[in-house]
PDB file of C-alpha atoms in Angstrom:
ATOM      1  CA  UNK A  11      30.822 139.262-168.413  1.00  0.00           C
ATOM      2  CA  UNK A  12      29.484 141.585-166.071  1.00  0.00           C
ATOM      3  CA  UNK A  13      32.339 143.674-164.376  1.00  0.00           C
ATOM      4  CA  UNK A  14      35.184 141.444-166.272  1.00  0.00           C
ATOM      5  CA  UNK A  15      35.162 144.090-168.652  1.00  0.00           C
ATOM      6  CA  UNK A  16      35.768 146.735-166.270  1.00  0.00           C
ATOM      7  CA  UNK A  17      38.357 144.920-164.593  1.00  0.00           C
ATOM      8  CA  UNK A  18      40.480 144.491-167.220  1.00  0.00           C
ATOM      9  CA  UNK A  19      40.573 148.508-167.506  1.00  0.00           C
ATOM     10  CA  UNK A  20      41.543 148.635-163.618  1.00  0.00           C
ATOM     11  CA  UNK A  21      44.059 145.894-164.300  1.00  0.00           C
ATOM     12  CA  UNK A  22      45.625 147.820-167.066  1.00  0.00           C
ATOM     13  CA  UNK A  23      45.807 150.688-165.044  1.00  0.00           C
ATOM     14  CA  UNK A  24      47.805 149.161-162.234  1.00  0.00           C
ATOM     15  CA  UNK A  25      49.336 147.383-164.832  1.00  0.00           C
ATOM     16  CA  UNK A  26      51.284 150.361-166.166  1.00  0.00           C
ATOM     17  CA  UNK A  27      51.449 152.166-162.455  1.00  0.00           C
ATOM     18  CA  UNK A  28      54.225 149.179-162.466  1.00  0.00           C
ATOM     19  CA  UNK A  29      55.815 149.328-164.770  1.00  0.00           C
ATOM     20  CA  UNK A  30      56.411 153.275-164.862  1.00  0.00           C
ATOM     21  CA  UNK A  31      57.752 151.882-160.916  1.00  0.00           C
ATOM     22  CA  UNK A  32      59.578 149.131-162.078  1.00  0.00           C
ATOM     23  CA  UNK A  33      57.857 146.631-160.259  1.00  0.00           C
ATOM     24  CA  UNK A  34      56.509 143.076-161.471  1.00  0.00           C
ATOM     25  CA  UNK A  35      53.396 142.537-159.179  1.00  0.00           C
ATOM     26  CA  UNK A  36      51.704 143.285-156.455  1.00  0.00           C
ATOM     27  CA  UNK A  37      50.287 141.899-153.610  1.00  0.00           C
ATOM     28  CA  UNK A  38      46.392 141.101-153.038  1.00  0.00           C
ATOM     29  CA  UNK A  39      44.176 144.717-152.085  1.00  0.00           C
ATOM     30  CA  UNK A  40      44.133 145.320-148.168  1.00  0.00           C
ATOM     31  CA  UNK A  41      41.176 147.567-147.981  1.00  0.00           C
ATOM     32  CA  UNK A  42      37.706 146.357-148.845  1.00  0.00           C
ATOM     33  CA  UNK A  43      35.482 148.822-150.691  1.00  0.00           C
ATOM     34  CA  UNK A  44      32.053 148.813-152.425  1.00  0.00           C
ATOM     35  CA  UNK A  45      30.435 150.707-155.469  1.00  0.00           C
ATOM     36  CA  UNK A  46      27.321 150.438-157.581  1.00  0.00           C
ATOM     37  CA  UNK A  47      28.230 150.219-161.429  1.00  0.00           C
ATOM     38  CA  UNK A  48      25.441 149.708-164.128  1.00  0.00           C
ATOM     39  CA  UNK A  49      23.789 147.063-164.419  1.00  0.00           C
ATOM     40  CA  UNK A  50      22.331 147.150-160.896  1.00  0.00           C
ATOM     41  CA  UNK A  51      25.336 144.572-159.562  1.00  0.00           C
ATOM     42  CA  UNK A  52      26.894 145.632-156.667  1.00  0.00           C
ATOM     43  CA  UNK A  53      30.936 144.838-156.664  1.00  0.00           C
ATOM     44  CA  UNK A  54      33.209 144.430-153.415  1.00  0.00           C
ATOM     45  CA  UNK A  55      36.757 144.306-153.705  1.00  0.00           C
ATOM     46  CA  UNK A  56      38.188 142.878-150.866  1.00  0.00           C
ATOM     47  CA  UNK A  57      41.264 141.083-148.702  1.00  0.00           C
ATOM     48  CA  UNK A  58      41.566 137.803-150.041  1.00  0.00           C
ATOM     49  CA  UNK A  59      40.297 135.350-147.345  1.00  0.00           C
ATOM     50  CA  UNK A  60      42.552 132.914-145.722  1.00  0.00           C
ATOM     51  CA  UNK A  61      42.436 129.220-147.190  1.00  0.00           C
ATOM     52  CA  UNK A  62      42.330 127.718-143.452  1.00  0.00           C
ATOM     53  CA  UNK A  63      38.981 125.030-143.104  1.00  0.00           C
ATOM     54  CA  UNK A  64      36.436 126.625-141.384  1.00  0.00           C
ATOM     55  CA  UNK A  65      35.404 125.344-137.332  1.00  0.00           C
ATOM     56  CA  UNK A  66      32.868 122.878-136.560  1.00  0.00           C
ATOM     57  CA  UNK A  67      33.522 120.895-139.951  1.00  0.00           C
ATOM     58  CA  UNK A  68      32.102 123.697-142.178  1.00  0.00           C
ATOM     59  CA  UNK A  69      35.083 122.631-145.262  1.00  0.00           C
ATOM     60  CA  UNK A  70      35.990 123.663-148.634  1.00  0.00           C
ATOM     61  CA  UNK A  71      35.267 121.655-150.778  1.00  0.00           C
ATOM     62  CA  UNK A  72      34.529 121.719-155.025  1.00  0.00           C
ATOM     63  CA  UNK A  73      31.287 121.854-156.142  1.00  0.00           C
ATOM     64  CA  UNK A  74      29.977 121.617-159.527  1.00  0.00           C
ATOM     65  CA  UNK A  75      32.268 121.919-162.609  1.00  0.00           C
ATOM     66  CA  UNK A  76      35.252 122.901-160.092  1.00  0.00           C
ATOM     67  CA  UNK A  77      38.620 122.382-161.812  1.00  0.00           C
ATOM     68  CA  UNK A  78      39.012 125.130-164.543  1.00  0.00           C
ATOM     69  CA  UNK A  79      42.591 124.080-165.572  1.00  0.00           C
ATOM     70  CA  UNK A  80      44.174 127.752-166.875  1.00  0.00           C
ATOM     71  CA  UNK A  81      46.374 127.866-169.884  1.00  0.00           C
ATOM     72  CA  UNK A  82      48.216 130.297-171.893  1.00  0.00           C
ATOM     73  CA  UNK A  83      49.698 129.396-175.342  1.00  0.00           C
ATOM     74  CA  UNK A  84      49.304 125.484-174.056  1.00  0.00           C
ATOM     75  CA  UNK A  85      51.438 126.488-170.829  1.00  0.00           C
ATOM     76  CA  UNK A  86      49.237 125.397-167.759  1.00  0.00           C
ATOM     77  CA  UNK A  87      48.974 128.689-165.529  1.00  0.00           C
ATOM     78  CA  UNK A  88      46.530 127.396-162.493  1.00  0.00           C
ATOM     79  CA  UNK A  89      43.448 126.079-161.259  1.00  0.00           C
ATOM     80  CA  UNK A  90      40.251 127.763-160.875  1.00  0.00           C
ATOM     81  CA  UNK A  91      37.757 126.539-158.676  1.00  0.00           C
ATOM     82  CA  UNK A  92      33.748 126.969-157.108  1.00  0.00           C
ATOM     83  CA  UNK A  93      33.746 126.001-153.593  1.00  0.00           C
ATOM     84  CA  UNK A  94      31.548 125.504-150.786  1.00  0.00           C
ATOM     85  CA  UNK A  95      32.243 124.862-147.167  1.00  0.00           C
ATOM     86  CA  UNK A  96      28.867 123.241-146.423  1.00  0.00           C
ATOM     87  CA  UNK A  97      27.485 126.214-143.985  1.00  0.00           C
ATOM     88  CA  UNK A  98      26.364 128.266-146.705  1.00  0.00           C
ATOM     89  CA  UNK A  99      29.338 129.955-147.821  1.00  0.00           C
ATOM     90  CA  UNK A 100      30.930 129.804-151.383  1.00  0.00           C
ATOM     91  CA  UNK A 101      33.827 131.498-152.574  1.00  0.00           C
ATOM     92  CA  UNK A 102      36.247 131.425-155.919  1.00  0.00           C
ATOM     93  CA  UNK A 103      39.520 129.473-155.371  1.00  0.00           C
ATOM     94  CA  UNK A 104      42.280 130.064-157.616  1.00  0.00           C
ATOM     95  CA  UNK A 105      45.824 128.196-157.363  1.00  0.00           C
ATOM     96  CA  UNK A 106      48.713 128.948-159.292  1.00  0.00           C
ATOM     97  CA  UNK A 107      50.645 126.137-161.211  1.00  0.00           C
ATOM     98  CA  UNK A 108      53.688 126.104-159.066  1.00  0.00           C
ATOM     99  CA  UNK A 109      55.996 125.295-162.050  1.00  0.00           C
ATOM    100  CA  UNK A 110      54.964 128.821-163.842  1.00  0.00           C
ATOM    101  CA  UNK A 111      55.116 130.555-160.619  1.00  0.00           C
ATOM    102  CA  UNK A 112      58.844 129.577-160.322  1.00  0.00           C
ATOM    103  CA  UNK A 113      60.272 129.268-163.069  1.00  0.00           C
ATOM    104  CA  UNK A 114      61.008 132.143-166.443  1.00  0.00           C
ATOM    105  CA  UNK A 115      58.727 132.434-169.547  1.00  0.00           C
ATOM    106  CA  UNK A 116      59.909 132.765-172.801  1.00  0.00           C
ATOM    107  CA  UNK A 117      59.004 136.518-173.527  1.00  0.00           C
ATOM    108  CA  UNK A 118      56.841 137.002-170.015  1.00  0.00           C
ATOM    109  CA  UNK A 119      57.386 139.735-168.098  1.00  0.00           C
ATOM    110  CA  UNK A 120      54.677 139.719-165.581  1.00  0.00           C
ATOM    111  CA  UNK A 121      51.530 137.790-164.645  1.00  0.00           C
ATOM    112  CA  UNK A 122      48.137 138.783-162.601  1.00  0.00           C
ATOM    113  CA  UNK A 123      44.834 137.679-161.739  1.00  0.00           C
ATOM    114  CA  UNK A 124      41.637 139.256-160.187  1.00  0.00           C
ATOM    115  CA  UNK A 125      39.443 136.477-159.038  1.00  0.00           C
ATOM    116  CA  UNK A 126      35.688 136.786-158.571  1.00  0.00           C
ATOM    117  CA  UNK A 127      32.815 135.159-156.951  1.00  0.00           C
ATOM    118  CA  UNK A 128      29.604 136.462-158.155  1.00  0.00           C
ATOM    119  CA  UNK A 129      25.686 135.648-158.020  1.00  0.00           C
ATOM    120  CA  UNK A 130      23.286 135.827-160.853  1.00  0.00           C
ATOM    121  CA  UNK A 131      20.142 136.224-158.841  1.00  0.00           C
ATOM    122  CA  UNK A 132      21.270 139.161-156.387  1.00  0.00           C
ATOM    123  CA  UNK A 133      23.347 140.482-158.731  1.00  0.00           C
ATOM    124  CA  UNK A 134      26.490 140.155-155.996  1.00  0.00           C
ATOM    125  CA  UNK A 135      29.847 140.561-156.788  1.00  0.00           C
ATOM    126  CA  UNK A 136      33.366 140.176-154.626  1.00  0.00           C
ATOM    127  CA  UNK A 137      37.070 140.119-156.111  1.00  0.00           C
ATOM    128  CA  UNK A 138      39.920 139.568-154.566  1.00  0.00           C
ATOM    129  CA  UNK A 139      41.930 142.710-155.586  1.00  0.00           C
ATOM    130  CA  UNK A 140      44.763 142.215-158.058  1.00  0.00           C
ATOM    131  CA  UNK A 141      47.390 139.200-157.188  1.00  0.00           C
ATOM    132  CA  UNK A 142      50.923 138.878-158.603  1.00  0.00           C
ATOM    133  CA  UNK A 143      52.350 135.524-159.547  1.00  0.00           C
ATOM    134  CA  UNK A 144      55.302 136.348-157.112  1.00  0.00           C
ATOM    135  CA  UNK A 145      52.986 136.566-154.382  1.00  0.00           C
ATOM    136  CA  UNK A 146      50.638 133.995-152.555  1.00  0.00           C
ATOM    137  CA  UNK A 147      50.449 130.539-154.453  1.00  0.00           C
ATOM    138  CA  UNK A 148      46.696 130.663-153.848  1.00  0.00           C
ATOM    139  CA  UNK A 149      44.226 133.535-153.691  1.00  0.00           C
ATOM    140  CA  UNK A 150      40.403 133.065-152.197  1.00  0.00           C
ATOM    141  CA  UNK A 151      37.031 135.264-152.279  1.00  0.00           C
ATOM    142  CA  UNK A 152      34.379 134.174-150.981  1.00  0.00           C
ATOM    143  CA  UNK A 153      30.918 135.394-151.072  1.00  0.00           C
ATOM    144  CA  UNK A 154      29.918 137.643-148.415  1.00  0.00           C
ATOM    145  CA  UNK A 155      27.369 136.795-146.257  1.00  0.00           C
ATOM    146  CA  UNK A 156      26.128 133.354-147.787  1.00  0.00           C
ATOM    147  CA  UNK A 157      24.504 131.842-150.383  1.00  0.00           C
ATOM    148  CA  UNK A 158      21.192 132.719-150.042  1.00  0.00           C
ATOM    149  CA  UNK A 159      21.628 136.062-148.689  1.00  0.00           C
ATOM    150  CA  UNK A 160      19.343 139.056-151.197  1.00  0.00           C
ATOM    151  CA  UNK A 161      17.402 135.729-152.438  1.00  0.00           C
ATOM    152  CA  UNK A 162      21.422 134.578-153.855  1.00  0.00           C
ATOM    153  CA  UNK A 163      21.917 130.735-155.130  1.00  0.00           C
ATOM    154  CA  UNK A 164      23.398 130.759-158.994  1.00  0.00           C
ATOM    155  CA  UNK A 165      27.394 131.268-157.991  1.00  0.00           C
ATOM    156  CA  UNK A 166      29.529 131.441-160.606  1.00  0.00           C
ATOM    157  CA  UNK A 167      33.948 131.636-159.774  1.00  0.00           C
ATOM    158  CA  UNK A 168      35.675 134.064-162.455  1.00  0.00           C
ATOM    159  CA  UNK A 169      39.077 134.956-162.931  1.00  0.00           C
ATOM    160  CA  UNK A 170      40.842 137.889-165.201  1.00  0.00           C
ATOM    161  CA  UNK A 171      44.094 136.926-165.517  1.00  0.00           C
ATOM    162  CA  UNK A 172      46.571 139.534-167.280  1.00  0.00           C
ATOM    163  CA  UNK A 173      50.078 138.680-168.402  1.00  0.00           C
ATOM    164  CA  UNK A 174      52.505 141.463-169.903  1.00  0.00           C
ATOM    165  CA  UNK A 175      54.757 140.783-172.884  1.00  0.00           C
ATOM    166  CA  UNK A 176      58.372 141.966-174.019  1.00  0.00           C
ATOM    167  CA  UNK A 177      57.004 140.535-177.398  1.00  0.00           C
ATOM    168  CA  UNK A 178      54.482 142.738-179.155  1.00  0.00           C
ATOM    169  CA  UNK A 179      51.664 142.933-178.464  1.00  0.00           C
ATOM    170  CA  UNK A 180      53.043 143.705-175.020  1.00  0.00           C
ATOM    171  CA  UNK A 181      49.529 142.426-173.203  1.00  0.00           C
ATOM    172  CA  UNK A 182      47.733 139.576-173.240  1.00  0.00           C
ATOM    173  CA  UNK A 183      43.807 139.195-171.325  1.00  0.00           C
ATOM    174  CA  UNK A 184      42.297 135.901-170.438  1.00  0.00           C
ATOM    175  CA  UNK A 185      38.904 135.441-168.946  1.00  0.00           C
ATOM    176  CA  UNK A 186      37.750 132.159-167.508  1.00  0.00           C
ATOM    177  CA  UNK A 187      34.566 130.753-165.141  1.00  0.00           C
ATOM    178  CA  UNK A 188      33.224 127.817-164.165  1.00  0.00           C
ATOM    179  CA  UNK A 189      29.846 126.645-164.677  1.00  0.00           C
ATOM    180  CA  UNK A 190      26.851 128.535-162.600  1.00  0.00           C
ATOM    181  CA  UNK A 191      26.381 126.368-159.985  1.00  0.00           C
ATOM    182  CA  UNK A 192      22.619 126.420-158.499  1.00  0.00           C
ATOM    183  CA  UNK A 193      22.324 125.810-154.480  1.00  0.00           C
ATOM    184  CA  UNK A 194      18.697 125.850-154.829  1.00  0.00           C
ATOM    185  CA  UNK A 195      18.774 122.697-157.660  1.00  0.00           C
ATOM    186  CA  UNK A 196      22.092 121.305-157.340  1.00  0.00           C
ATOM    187  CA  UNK A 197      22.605 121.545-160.290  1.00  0.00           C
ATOM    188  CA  UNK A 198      25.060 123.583-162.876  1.00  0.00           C
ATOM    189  CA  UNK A 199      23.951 126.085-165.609  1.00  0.00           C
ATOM    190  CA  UNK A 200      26.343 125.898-168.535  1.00  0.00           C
ATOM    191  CA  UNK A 201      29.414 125.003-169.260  1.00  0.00           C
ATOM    192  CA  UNK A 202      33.009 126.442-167.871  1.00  0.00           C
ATOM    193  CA  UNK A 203      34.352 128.931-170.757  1.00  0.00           C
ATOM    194  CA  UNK A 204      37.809 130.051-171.028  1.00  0.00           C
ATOM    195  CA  UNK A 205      39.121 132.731-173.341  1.00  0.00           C
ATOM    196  CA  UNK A 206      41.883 135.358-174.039  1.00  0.00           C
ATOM    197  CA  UNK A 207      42.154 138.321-176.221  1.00  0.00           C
ATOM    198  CA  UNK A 208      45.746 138.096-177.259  1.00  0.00           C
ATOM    199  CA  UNK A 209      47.787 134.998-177.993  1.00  0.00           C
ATOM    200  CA  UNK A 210      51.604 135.200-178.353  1.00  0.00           C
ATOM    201  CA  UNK A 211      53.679 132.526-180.205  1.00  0.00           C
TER     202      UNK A 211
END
C-alpha cells in the first residue's frame, strides 16, 4: 500500500542497526525530510506533532471509521485513529495499549510502529519516523498543510507496526488503515483492513 512496502525495508534496516547496538527502540525521527519515490507520491518523514488541542477551538477529534483496535496473536497492541481538528487539518493518531507497553511478552523482544497520514488525490504522504514501544505512549502525524491543499480530501491513517521475535521467525510485519475518509463527501471509502505477514504462536 503505497510506501508501506518500502517502509517495512527502512524498518528492517533500523531494525537490525539495534540490535547489532543492543538497543530495543528508538525514539520518534527529529529531522523532517522529503523524497519523490515512484509512483508520483511524495513522502515526508517528520517530528511527530504534539497531541496538545489546537487554539481557537480547532480540536482533534475522530472522524470516519476512527478506532482501528491493533492486535497481535489476539494480544491488543493500540489504537489507530483518522482525526480532524475542524480547521482543515487531519493527521494519523496512534496510541499504544498501555498494558503491552508495560508489561513482558511471551517471546517479544521489541516492538515499533511508523504511522502515516496520506492522501489519495495529491498523492501526499507524512510518517512519523520510527517509534519504540518504550517511548511516547502516543505518536501523531498530521497532514501538512491541510486537507485540501494540491486539490487533497481522501485521507487515509496507516500504521506499520514491526515486532522482533526470540522465537523463529525472529520478525513479525503488520499493516493496518482505516477507512479513506472523503472531506469533500463526508463520507468513507472502504473498509479499515488490518494484516500481518508473520504470526507467532
Amino acid at each position: 500500500m503505497l510506501e508501506l512496502r518500502n517502509t517495512r525495508r527502512a524498518l528492517a534496516s533500523t531494525a537490525a542497526a539495534l540490535a547489532v547496538a543492543g538497543g530495543a527502540t528508538i525514539g520518534t525521527a527529529g529531522t523532517a525530510s522529503a523524497a519523490t519515490h515512484p509512483g508520483s507520491h511524495t513522502r515526508t518523514t517528520a517530528t511527530a506533532v504534539t497531541l496538545a488541542a489546537h487554539p481557537s477551538g480547532c480540536a482533534w477529534r475522530g472522524v470516519g471509521a476512527d478506532n482501528l483496535n491493533i492486535t497481535i496473536n489476539g494480544e491488543r497492541v493500540g489504537y489507530l485513529y483518522q482525526e480532524y481538528d475542524g480547521c482543515y487539518h487531519v493527521r494519523a493518531h496512534w496510541v499504544w495499549d498501555s498494558y503491552y507497553r508495560t508489561h513482558a511478552h511471551n517471546h517479544t523482544t521489541g516492538a515499533w510502529v511508523d504511522v502515516a497520514i496520506f492522501d489519495g488525490f495529491a498523492g501526499q504522504e507524512y510518517h512519523s519516523g520510527v517509534s519504540g514501544s518504550t517511548g511516547p505512549a502516543e505518536v501523531a502525524v498530521d497532514g501538512g498543510n491541510g486537507i485540501y491543499y494540491h486539490g487533497a480530501g481522501r485521507w487515509t491513517a496507516s500504521l506499520t507496526i514491526h515486532t522482533t521475535w526470540s522465537t523463529s521467525p525472529a520478525d513479525g510485519w503488520t499493516y493496518a488503515a482505516t477507512a479513506t475518509h472523503n472531506y469533500h463527501t463526508g463520507s468513507n471509502d472502504g473498509s479499515p483492513w488490518e494484516s500481518g505477514t508473520t504470526s507467532h504462536s
